[in-house]
Short mmCIF file of C-alpha atoms in Angstrom, two decimals:
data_model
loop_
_atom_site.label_atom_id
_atom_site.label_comp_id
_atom_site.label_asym_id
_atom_site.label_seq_id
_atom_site.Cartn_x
_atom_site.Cartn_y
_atom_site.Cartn_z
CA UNK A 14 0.00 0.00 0.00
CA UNK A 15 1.53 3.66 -0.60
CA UNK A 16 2.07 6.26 1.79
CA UNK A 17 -1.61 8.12 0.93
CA UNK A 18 -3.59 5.33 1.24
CA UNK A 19 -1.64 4.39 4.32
CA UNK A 20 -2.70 7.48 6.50
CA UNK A 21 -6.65 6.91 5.64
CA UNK A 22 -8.62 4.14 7.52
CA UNK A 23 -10.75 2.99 4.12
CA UNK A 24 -10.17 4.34 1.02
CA UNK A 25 -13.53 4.02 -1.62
CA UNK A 26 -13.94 4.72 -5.48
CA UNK A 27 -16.85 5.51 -6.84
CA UNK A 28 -17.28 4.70 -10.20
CA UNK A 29 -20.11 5.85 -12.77
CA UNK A 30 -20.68 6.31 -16.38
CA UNK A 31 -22.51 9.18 -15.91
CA UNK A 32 -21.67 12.27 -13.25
CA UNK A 33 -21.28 9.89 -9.67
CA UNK A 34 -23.49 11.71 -7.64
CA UNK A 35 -25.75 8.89 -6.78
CA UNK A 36 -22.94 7.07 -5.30
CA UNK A 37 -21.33 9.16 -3.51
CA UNK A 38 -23.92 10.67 -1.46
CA UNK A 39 -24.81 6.69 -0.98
CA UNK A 40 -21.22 6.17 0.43
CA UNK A 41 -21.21 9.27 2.11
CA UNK A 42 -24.68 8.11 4.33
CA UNK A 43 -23.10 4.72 4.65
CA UNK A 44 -19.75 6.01 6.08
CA UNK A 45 -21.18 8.64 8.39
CA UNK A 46 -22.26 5.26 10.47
CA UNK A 47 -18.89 5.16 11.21
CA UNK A 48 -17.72 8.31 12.49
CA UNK A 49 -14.92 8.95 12.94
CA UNK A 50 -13.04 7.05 10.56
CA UNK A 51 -10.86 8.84 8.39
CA UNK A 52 -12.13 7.93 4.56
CA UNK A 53 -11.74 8.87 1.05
CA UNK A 54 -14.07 9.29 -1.54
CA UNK A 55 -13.05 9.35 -5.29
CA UNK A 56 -15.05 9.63 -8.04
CA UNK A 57 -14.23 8.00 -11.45
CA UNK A 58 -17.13 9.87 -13.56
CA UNK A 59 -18.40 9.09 -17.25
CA UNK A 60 -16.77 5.90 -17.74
CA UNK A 61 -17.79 4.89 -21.18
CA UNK A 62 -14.88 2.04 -21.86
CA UNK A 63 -13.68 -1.19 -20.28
CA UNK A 64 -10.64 -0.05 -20.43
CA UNK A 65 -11.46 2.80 -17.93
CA UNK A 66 -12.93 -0.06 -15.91
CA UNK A 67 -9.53 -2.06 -15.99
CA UNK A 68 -7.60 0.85 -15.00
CA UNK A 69 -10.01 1.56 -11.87
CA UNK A 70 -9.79 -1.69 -10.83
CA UNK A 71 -5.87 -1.82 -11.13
CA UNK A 72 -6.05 1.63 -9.13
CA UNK A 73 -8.27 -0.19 -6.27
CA UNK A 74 -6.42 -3.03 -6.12
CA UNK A 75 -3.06 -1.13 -5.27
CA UNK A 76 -5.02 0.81 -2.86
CA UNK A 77 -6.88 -1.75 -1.17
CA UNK A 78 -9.71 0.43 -2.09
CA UNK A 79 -13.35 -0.75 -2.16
CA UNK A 80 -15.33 0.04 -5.40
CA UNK A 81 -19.09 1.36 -5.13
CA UNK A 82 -19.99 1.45 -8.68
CA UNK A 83 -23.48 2.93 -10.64
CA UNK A 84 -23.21 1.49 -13.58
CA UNK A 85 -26.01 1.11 -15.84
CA UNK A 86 -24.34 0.04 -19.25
CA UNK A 87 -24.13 -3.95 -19.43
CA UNK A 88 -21.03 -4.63 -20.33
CA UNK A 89 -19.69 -2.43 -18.16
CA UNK A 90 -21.05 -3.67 -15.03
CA UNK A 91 -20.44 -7.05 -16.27
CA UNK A 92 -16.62 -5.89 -16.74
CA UNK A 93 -16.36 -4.17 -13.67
CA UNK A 94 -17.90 -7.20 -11.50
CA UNK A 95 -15.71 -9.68 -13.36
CA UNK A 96 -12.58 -7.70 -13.05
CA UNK A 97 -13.36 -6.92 -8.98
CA UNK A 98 -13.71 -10.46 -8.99
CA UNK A 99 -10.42 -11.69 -10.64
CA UNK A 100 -8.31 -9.22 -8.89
CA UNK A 101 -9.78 -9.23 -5.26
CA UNK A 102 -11.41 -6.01 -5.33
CA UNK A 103 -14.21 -5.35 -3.16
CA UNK A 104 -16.89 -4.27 -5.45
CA UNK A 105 -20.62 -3.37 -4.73
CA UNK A 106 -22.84 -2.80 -7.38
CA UNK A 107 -25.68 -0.26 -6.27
CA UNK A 108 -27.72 -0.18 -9.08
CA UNK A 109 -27.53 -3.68 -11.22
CA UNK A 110 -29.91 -5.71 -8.40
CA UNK A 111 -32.46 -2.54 -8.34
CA UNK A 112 -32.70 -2.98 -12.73
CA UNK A 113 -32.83 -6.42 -12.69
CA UNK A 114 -35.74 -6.16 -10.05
CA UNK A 115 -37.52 -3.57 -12.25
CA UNK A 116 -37.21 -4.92 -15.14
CA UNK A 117 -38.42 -8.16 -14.33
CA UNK A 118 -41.41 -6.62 -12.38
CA UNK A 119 -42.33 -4.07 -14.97
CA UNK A 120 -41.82 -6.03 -17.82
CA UNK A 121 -39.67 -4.84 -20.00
CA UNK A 122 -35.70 -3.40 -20.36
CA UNK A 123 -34.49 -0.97 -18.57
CA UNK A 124 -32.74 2.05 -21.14
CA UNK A 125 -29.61 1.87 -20.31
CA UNK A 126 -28.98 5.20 -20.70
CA UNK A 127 -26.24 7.22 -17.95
CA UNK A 128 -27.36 10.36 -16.46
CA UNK A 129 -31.15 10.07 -16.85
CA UNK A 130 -32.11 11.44 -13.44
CA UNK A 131 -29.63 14.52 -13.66
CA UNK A 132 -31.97 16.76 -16.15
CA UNK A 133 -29.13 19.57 -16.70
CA UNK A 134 -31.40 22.50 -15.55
CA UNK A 135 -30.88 25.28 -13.58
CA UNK A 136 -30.65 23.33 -10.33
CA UNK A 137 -28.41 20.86 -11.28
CA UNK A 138 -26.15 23.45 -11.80
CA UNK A 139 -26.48 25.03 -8.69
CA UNK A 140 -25.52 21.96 -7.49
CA UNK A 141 -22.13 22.04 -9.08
CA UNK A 142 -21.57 25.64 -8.47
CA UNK A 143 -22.12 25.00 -4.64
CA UNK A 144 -19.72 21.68 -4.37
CA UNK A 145 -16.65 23.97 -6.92
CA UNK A 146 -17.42 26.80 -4.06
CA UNK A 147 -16.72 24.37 -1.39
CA UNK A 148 -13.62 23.07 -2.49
CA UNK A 149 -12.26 26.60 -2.94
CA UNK A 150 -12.92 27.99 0.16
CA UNK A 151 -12.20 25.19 2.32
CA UNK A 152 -10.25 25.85 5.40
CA UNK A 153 -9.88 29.03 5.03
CA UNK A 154 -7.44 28.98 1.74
CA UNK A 155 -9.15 32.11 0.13
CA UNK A 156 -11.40 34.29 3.13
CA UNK A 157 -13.01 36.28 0.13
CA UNK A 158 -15.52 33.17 0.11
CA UNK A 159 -16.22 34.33 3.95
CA UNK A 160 -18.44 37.38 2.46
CA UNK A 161 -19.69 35.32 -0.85
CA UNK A 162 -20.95 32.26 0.63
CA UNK A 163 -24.56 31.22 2.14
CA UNK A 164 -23.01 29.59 4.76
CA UNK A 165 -19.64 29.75 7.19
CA UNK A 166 -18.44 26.93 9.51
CA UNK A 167 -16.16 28.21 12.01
CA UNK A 168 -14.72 25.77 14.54
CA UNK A 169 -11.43 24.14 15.80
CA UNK A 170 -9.79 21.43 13.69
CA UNK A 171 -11.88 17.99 13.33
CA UNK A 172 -14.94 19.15 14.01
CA UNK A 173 -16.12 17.93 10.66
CA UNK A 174 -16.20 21.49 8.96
CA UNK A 175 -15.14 20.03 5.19
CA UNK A 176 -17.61 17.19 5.51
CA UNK A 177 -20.54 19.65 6.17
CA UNK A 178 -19.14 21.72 3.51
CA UNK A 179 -19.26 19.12 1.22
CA UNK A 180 -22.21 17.72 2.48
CA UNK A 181 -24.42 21.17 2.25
CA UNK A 182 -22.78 21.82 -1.03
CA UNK A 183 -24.93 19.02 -2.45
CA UNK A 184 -27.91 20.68 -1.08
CA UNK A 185 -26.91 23.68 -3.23
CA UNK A 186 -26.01 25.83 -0.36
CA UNK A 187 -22.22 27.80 -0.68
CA UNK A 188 -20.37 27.14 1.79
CA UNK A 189 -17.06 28.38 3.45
CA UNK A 190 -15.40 27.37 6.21
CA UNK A 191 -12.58 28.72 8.82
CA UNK A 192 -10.30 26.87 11.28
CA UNK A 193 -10.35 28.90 14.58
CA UNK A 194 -6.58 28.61 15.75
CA UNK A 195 -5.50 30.53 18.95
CA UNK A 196 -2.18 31.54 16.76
CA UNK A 197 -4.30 32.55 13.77
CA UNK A 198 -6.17 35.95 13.74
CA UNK A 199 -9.33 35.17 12.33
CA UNK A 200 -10.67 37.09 9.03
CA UNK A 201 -12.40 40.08 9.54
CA UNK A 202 -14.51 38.82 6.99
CA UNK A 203 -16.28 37.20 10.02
CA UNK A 204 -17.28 40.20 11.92
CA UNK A 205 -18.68 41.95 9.06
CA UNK A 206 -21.10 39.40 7.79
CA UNK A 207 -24.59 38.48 9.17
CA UNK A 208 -24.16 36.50 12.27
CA UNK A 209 -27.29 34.44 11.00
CA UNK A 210 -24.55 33.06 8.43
CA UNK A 211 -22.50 31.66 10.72
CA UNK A 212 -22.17 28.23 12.36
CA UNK A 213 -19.83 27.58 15.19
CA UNK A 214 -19.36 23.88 15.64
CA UNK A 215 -18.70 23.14 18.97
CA UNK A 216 -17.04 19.23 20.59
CA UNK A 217 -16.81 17.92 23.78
CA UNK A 218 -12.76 17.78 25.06
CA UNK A 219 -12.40 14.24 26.04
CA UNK A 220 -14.40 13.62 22.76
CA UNK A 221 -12.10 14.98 20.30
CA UNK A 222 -8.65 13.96 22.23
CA UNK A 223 -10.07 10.59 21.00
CA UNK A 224 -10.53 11.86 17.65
CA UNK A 225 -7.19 13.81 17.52
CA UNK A 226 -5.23 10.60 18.97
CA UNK A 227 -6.62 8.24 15.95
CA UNK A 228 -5.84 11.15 13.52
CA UNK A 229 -2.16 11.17 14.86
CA UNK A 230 -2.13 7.39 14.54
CA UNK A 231 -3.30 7.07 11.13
CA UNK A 232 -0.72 10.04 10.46
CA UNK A 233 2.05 7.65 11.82
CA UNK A 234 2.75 9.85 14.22
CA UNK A 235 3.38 9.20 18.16
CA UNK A 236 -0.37 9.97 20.03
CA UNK A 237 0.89 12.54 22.63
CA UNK A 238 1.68 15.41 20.35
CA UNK A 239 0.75 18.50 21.41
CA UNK A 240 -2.27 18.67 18.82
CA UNK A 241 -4.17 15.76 21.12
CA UNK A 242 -2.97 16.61 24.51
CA UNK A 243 -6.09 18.04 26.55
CA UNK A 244 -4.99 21.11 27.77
CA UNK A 245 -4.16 22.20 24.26
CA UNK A 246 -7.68 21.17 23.29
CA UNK A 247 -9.41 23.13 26.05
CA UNK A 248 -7.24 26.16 25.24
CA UNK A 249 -8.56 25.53 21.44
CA UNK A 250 -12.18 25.24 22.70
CA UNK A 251 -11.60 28.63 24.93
CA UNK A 252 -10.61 30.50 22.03
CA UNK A 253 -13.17 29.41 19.45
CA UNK A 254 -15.93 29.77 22.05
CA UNK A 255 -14.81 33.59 22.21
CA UNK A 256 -15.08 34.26 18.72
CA UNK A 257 -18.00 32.16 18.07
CA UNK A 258 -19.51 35.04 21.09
CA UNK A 259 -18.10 37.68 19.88
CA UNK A 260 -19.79 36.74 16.50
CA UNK A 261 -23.16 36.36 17.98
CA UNK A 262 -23.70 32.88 15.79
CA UNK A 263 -25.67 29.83 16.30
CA UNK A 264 -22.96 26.91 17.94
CA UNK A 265 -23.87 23.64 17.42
CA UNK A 266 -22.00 20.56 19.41
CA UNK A 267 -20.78 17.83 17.16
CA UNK A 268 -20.24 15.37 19.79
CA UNK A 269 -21.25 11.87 18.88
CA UNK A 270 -23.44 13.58 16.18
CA UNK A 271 -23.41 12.31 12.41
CA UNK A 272 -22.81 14.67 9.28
CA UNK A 273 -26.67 14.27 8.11
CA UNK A 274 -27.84 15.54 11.65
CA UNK A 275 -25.60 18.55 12.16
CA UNK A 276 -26.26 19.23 8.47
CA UNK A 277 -30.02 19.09 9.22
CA UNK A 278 -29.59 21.60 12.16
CA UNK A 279 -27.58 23.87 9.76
CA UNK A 280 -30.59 23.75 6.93
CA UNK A 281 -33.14 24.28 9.52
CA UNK A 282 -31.53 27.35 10.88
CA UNK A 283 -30.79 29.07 7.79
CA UNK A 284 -33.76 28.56 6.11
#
């Protein structure tokens, strides 16, 4: 295994001849039940050749990545499941048992036709917008997104602030996000926007020392670096908690909580 794949706990491609979305907010729902291991989602998108599928598989296999695939052309599911099967790859085809089930129940052959239930109107491109707006302002790497976006997660690090990104993204809401570091002035950005825009994601100490320690682990690195000790974390969870009330936001705790729920209490608040 290489040194990426090495410092994540599961690695998982998701592979589509159309755009992917369908699997990945499957694997996203699915992983949440897990929280907090450390995963990886990539998409392999409009795959319209077996030799694509070959190559994915290869990729998985040095990886030990498992492949969630949507795949409605027949030969390529049949290459992909053959392939997965040959080379060891954990494969799960999401969509192959629902068709077959349809098809037999409604009588006829499905169309086998990618990308049906993505009509490219104005709301699928929201859609994109919103997940390209993520990925841009994530962590803070550009605070210009601070004033642009719908919505701004502020907390310390691993409080799952690029998840929720990502995950309100595909719910067509922008979103930025900022790491609150007692080193780091924050933007002013912040204190000039409405404080109705603003999250602050909140964690309970003992809580995230756990989640810090596996981090460090997975990382290779020894467990008692300063990043996971406590009192750094409860000078961390001082600091954010004074900017979060000097902001006047909503704060949320992410304790135990999964991505979907915190992301519901986000939606419901800003709508």
């Amino acid at each position: 295994m290489n040194s990426e794949s090495s410092s994540r706990d599961v690695i998982i491609y998701v592979a589509s001849d159309s755009a992917g979305d369908t699997g990945e907010v499957v694997v996203r729902a699915a992983i949440a039940q897990f929280h907090p291991v450390d995963s990886e989602i990539r998409r392999y998108s409009f795959i319209q050749d077996e030799a694509t599928v070959k190559r994915v598989v290869q990729q998985a296999k040095s990886e030990q990545a498992i492949i969630l695939y949507t795949l409605v052309i027949p030969h390529l599911r049949s290459s992909i499941m053959q392939l997965s099967e040959e080379m060891g790859v954990i494969s799960i085809d999401l969509l192959g048992p629902l068709l077959g089930s349809l098809e037999q129940r409604i009588g006829r052959m499905s169309r086998h036709e990618p990308g049906l239930n993505h009509v490219l109107d104005a709301d699928y491109f929201r859609k994109v917008e919103a997940v390209e707006f993520a990925v841009k302002y994530d962590d803070a790497k550009d605070t210009s997104g601070v004033r642009k976006a719908d919505i701004v997660l502020v907390g310390v690090s691993r409080t799952s602030k690029t998840p929720l990104s990502m995950y309100l993204a595909h719910r067509k809401f922008k979103v930025a996000n900022v790491p609150l570091v007692p080193e780091i002035k924050p933007p002013d950005e912040l204190f000039s926007i409405p404080s109705t825009k603003v999250i602050g994601l909140t964690i309970d100490t003992h809580y995230l020392n756990i989640i810090r320690k596996e981090r460090l682990k997975a990382l290779g690195l020894p467990d008692n670096a300063s990043y996971a000790t406590t009192e750094r974390i409860e000078r961390e969870l001082a600091y954010a908690q004074s900017i979060m009330k000097r902001i006047g936001c909503l704060v949320i705790d992410v304790s135990h909580r999964a991505v979907e729920e915190t992301a519901s209490l986000i939606m419901e608040h800003v709508k």
